[in-house]
Short mmCIF file of C-alpha atoms and ligand atoms in Angstrom, two decimals:
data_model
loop_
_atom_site.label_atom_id
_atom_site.label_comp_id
_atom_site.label_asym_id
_atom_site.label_seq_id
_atom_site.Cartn_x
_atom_site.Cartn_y
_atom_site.Cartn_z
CA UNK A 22 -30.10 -20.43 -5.98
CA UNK A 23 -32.35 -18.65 -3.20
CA UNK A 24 -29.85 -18.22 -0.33
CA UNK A 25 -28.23 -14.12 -0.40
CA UNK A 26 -24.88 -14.07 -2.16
CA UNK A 27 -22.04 -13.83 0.36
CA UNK A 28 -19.08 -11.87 -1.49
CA UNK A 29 -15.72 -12.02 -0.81
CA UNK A 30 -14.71 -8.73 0.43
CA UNK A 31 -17.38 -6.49 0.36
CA UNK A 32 -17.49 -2.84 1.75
CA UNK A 33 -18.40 -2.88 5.29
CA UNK A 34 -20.16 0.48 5.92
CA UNK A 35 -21.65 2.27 8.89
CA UNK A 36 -24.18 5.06 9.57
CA UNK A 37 -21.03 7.17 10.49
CA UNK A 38 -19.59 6.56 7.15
CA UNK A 39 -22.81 8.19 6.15
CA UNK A 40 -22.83 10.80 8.26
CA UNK A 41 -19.18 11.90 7.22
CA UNK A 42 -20.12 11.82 3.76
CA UNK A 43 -23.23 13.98 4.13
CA UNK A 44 -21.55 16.38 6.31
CA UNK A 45 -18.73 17.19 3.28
CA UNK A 46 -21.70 17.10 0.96
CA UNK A 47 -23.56 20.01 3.23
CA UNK A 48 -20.08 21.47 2.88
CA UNK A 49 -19.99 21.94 -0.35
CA UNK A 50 -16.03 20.60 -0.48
CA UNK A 51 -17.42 18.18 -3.55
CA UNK A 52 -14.46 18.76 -5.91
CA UNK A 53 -10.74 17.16 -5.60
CA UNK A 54 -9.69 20.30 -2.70
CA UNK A 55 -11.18 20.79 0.55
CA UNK A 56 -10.50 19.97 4.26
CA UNK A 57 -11.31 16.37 4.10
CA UNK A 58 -8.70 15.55 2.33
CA UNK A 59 -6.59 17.36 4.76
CA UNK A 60 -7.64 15.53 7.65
CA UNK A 61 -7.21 11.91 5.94
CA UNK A 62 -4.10 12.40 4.85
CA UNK A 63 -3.03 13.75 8.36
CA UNK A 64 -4.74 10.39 10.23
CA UNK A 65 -3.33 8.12 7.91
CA UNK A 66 0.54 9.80 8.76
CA UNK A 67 -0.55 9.40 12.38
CA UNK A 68 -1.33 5.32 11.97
CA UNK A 69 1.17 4.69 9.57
CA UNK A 70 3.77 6.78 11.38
CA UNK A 71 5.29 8.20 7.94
CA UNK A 72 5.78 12.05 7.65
CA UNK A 73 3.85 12.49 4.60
CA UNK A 74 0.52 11.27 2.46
CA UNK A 75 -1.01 12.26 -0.35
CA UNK A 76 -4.34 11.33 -1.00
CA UNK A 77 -4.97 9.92 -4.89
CA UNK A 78 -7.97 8.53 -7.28
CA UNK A 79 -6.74 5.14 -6.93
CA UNK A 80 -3.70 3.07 -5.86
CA UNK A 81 -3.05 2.44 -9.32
CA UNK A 82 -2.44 6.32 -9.98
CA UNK A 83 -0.21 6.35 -6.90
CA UNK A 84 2.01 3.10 -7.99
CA UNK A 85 2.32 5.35 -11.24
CA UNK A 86 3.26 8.50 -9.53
CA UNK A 87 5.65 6.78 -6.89
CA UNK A 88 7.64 5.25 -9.93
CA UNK A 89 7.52 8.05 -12.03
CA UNK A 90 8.73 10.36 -9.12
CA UNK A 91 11.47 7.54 -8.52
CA UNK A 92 12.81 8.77 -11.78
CA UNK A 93 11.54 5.21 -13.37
CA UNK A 94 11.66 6.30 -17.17
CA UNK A 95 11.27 4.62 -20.70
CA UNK A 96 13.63 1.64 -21.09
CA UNK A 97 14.20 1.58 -17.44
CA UNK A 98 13.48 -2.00 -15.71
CA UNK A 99 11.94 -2.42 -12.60
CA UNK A 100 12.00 -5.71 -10.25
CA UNK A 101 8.35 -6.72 -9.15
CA UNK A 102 6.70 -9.33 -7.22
CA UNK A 103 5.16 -11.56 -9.85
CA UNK A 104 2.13 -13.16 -7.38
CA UNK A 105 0.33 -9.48 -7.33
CA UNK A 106 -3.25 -7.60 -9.19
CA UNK A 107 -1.66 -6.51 -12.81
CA UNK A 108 -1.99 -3.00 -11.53
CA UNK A 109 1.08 -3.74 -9.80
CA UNK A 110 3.13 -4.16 -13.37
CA UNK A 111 0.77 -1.83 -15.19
CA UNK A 112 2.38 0.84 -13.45
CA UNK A 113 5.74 0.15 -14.58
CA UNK A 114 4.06 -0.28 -18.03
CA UNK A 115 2.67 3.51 -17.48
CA UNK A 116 6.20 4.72 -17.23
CA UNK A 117 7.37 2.70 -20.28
CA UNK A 118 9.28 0.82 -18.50
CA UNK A 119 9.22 -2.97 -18.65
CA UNK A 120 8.80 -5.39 -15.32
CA UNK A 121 10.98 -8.06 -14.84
CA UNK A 122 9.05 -10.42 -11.98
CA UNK A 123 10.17 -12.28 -9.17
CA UNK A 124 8.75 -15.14 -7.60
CA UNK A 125 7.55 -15.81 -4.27
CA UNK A 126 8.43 -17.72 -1.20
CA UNK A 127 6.41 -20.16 0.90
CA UNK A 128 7.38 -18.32 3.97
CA UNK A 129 4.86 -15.72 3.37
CA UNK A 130 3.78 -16.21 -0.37
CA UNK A 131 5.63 -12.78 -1.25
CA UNK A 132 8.93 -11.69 -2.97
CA UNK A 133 11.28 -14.38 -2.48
CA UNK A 134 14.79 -12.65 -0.98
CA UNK A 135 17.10 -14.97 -2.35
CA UNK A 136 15.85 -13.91 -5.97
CA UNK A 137 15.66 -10.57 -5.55
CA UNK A 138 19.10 -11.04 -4.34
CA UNK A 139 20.38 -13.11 -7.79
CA UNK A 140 18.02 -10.80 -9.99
CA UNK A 141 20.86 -7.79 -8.81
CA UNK A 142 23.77 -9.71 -8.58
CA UNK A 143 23.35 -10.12 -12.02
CA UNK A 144 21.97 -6.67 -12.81
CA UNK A 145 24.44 -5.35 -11.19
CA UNK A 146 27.26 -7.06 -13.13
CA UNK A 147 25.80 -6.91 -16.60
CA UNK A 148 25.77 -2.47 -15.29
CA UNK A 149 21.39 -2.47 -16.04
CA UNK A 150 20.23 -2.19 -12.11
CA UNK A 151 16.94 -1.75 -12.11
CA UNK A 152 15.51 2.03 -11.97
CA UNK A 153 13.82 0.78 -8.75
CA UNK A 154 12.40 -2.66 -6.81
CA UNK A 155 8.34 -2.39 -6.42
CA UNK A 156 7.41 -4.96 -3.15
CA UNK A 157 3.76 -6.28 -3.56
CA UNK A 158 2.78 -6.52 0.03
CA UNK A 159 0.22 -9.68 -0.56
CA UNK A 160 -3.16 -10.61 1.12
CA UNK A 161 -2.78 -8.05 4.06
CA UNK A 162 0.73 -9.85 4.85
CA UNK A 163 4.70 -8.00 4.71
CA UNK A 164 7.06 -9.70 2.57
CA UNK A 165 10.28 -10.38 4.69
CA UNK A 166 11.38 -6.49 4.88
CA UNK A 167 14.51 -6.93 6.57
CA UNK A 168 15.93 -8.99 3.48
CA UNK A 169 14.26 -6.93 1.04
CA UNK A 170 15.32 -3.67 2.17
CA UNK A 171 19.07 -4.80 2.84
CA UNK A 172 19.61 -5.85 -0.34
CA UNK A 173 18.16 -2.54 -1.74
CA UNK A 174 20.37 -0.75 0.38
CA UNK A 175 23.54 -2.93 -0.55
CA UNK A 176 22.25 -1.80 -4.52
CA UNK A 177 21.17 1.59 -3.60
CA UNK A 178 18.34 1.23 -5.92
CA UNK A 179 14.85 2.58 -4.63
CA UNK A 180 12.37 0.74 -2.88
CA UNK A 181 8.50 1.08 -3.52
CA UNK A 182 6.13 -0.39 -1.49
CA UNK A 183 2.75 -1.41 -3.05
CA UNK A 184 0.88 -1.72 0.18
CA UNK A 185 -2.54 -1.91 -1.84
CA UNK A 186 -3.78 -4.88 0.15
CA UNK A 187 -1.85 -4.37 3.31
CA UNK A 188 -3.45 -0.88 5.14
CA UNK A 189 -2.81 -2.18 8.62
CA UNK A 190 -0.55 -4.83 8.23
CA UNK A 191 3.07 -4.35 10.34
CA UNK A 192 6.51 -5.85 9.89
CA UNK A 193 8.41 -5.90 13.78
CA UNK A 194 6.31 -3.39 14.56
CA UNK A 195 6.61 -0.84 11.50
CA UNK A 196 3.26 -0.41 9.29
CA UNK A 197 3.32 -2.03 5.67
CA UNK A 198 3.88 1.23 3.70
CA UNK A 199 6.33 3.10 5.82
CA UNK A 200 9.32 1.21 4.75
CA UNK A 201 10.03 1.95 0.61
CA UNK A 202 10.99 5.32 -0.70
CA UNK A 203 6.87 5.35 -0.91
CA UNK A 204 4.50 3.50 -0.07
CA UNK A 205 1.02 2.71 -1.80
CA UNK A 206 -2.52 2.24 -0.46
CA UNK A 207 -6.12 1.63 -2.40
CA UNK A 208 -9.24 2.05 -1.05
CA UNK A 209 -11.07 0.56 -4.05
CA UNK A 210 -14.57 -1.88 -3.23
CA UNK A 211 -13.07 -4.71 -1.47
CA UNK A 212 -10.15 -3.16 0.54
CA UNK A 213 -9.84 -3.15 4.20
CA UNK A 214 -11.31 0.26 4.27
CA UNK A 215 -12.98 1.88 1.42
CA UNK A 216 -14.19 5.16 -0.31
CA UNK A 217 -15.38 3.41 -2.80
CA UNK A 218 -12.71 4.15 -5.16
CA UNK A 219 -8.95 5.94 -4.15
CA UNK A 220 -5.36 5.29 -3.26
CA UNK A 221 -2.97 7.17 -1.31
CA UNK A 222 0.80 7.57 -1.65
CA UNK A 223 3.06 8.05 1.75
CA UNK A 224 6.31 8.66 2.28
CA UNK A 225 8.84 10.61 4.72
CA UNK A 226 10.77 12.94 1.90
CA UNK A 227 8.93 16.06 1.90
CA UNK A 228 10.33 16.69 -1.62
CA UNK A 229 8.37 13.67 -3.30
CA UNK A 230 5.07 14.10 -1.69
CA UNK A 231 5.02 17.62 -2.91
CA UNK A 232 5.86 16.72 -6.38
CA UNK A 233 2.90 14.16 -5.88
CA UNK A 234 0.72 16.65 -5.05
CA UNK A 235 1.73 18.97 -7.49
CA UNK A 236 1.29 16.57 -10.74
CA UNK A 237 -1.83 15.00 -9.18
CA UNK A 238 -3.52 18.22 -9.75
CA UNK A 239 -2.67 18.74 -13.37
CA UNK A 240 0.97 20.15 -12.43
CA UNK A 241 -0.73 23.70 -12.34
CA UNK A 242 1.18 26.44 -11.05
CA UNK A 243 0.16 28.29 -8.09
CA UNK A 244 -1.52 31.69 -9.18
CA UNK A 245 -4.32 32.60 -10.93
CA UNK A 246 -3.24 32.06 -14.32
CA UNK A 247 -3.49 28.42 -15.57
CA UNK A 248 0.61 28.13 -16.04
CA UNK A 249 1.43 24.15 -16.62
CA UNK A 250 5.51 23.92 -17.19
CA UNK A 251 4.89 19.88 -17.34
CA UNK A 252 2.47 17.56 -18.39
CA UNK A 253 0.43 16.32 -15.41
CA UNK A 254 -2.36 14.18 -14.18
CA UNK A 255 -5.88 14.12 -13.18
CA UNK A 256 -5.31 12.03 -9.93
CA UNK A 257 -6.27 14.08 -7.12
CA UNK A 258 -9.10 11.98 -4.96
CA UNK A 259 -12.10 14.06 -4.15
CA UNK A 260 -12.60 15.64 -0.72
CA UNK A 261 -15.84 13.79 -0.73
CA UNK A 262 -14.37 10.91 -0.83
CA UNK A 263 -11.70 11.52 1.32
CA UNK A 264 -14.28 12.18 4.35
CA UNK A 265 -15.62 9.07 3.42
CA UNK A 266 -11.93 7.20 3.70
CA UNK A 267 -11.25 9.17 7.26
CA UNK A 268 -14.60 7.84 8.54
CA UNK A 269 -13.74 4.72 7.76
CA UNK A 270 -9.97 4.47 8.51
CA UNK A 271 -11.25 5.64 12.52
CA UNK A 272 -12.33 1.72 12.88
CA UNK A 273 -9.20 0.44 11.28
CA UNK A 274 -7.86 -1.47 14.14
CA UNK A 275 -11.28 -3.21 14.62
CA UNK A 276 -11.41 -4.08 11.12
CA UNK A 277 -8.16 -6.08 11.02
CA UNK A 278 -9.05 -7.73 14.30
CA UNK A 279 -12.51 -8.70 12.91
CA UNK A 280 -10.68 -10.04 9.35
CA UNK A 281 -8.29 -12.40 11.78
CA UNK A 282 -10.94 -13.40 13.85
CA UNK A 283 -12.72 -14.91 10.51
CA UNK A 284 -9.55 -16.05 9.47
CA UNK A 285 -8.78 -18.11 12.48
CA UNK A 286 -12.06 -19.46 12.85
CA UNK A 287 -12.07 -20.96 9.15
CA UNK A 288 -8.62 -22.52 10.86
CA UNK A 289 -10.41 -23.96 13.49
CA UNK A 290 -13.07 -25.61 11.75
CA UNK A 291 -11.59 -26.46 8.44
CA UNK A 292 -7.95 -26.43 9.30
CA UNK A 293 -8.20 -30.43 9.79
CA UNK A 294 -9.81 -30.93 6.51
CA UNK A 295 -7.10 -33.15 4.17
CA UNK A 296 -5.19 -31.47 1.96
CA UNK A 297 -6.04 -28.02 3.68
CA UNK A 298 -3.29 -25.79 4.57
CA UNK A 299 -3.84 -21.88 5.39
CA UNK A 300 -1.60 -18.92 4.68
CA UNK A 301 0.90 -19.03 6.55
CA UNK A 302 1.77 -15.61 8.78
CA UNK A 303 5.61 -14.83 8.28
CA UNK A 304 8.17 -14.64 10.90
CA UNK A 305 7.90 -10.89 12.40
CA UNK A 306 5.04 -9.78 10.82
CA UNK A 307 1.17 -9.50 11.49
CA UNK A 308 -1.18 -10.20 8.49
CA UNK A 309 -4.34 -7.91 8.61
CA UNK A 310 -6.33 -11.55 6.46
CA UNK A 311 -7.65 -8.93 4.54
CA UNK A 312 -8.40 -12.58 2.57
CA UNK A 313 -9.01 -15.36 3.83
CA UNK A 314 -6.78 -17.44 2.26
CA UNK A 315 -6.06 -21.34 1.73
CA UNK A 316 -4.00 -23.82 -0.56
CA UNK A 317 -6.13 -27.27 -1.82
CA UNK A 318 -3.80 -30.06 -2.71
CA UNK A 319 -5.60 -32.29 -5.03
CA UNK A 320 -4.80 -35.85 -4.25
CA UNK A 321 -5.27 -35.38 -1.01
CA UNK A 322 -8.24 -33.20 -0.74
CA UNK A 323 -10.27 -35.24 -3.38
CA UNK A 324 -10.92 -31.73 -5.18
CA UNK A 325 -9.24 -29.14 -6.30
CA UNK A 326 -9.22 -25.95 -5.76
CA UNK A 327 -11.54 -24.68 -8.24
CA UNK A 328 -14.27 -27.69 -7.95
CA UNK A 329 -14.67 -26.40 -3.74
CA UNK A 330 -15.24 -22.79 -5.74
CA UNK A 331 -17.76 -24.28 -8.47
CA UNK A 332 -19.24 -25.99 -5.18
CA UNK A 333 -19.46 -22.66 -3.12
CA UNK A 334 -20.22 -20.76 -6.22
CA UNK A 335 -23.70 -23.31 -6.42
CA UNK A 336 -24.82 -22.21 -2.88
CA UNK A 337 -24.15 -18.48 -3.89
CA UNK A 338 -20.94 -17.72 -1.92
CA UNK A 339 -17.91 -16.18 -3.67
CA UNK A 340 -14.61 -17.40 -3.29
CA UNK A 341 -11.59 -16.68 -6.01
CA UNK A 342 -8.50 -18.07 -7.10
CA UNK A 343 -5.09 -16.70 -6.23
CA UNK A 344 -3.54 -13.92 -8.08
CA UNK A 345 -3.15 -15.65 -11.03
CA UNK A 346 1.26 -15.10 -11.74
CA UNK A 347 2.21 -11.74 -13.54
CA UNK A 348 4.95 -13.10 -15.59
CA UNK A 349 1.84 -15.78 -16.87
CA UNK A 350 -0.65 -12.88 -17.95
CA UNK A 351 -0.21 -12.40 -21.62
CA UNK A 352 0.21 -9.25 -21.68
CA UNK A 353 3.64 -9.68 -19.86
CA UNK A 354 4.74 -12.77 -21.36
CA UNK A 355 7.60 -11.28 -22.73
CA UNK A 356 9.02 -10.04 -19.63
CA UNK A 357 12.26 -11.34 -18.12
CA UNK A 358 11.07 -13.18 -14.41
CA UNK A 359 12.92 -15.02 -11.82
CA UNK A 360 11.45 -18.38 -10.98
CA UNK A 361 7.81 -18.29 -10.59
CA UNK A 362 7.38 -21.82 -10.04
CA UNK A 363 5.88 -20.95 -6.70
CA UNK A 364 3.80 -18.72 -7.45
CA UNK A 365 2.54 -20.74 -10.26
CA UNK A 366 1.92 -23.48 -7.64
CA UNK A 367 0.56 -21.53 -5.12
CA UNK A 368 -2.11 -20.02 -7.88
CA UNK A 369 -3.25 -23.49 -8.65
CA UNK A 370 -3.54 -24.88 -5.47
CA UNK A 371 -5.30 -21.49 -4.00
CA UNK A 372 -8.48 -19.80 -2.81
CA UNK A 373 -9.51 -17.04 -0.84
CA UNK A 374 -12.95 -17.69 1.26
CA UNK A 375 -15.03 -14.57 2.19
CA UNK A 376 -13.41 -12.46 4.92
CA UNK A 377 -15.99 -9.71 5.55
CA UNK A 378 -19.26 -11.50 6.96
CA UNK A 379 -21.26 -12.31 9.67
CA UNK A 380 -21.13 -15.01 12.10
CA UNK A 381 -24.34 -16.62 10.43
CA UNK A 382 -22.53 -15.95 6.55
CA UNK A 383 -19.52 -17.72 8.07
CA UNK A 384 -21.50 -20.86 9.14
CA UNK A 385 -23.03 -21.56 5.89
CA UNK A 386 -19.22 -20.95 4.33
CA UNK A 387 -18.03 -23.60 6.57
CA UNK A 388 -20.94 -26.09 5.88
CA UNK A 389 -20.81 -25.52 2.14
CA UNK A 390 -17.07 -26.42 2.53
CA UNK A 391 -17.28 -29.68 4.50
CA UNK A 392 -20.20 -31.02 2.13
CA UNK A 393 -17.90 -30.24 -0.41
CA UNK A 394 -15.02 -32.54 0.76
CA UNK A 395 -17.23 -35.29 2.36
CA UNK A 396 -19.07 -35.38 -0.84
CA UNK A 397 -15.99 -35.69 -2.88
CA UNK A 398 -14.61 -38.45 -0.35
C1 PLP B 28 -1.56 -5.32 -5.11
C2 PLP B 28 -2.39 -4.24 -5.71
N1 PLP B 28 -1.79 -3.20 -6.30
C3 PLP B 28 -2.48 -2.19 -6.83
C4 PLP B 28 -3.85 -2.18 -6.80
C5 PLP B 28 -4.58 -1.07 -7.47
O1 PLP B 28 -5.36 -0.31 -6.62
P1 PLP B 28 -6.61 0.51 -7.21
O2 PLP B 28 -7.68 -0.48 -7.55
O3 PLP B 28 -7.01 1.42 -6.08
O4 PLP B 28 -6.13 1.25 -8.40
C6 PLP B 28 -4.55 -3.25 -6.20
C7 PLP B 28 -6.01 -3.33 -6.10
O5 PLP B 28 -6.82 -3.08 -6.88
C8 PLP B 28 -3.79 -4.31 -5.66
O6 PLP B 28 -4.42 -5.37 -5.12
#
């Protein structure tokens, strides 16, 4: 295998990136406070158009503050979309709460309305509504908001908004984030902007970002005495970091052009192929592509989805399988779920090709594909 690896979504970084991060070096701001921080949190308001952000270690420790500030307590349940990263449900875990999962729809490949809809019909007559509804917003794409937040609404139970993989994604013309009681972002590795490892929790009630804030950094009491009247967290993100996520959150439009632009090209050129169909871009939203992603069906195709990754994998190119079903990960097997037939489809009919490559690395992806399918033919 001599030809360089082409990953799926690696970081994309620039010489400003570096400059940003040597100039809050020089500073000196290296711990989890400093003006950084400041400044992120204000840009990100300013794109997302929310009042309020508060910048974390991960997305993972803001999915775990947002449901913990929700009031989402031990026993509690809370509805989640089952096609997601297990950070999404580990969060509930966190709270000791327990997940109960709901499937997807073909529309979009996220949390299918008319379940969510029967999942609190019945909650709501057995008198157990869930403590709140967490919406994975998948693959850079908004789940049908409208729906979603009408029936949350109609149930008055909270909405949260795990907006991990959707930073620059909209929904008729509102960003993916702005819409739940909170909304969470990560900036791990292979997001659409990175600082190598964070997350970031907005919202518009003043009350919950403070208390964010307040039990990200240890719940310490203002003064000079360490005073701690609750048990918080280490969660704060570093202001090192944080100059590194502003840097890169300056070229966000340009990034999600550049990941459709690779997206729609793989459309073009393999789009024909039998058995290929892309994801699909839901009615009233705009998909950022963050992956590029693609369903194989079998008798068609001649392969499956995981023999065109063994064949990509032997010309060193990275490709992975869909989120592989919540309610099917062991450790959540006894959870209560809601369908999750499509999901379970969608996962074994799926792929995502790289989405964050040159031209060149997007040529050889192509090729690689087609002598996969001719050869199988
Ligand atoms: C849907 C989803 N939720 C939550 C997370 C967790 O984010 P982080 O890795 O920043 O903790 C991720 C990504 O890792 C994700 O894809």
């Amino acid at each position: 295998m001599s030809a360089e690896r082409i990953y799926l979504s690696p970081p994309d970084m620039s010489e400003a990136d570096l400059a940003a991060l040597t100039d809050a070096f020089r500073s000196n701001w290296i711990a989890p406070v400093g003006p950084a921080l400041a400044a992120f949190e204000a840009e990100m308001c300013r794109q997302l158009g929310v009042a309020h952000a508060v910048a974390l270690a991960s997305g993972t420790a803001a999915l775990h503050l947002a449901l913990k500030e929700t009031g989402v307590k031990p026993g509690d349940r809370v509805f989640c979309s089952t096609m997601s990263f297990a950070a999404s449900a580990n969060a509930v875990v966190y709270c000791g709460a327990e997940p109960v999962f709901i499937d997807s729809e073909r529309a979009g490949w996220n949390m299918d309305p008319a379940l969510l809809e029967k999942a609190l019909r019945e909650a709501a007559a057995s008198g157990q509504l869930p403590a709140a509804v967490e919406v994975v917003q998948a693959y850079g794409q908004c789940a049908d908001m409208d729906a979603i937040c009408a029936l949350c609404d109609r149930y008055e139970v909270p909405l949260i908004e795990d907006a991990a993989e959707a930073l620059g994604a909209s929904y008729r013309g509102r960003a993916a984030g702005s819409f739940g009681r909170a909304g969470v972002l990560s900036f791990n590795g292979n997001k659409i902007i990175t600082c190598s490892g964070g997350g970031m929790l907005v919202t518009d009630d003043a009350a919950l970002a403070a208390r964010v804030r307040y039990l990200s950094t240890q719940a310490r009491e203002p003064g000079r005495e360490y005073i701690h009247r609750e048990v918080g967290y280490n969660y704060r993100l570093s202001n090192l970091l944080a100059a590194l996520g502003l840097s890169q959150l300056n070229g966000l439009p340009q990034r999600v052009a550049r990941r459709r632009e690779v997206f729609n090209h793989y459309v073009k050129r393999l789009g024909a192929l039998p058995g290929v169909t892309f994801m699909p871009e839901a009615e009233g939203g705009t998909c950022t592509r963050w992956l590029s992603s693609l369903l194989i069906d079998p008798q068609e195709a001649g392969l499956t989805s995981h023999e065109l990754m063994d064949a990509l994998e032997a010309e060193n190119i990275e490709a992975r399988p869909l989120w592989r079903p919540l309610h099917t990960q062991p450790c959540f097997a006894h959870c209560r779920s809601y369908g999750g037939e499509v999901a379970e489809e969608l996962a074994s009919r799926g792929l995502s090709l790289p989405s964050q490559l040159t031209d060149e690395q997007q040529e050889r992806v192509c090729r690689c594909v087609e002598r996969a399918f001719a050869q199988k033919r």
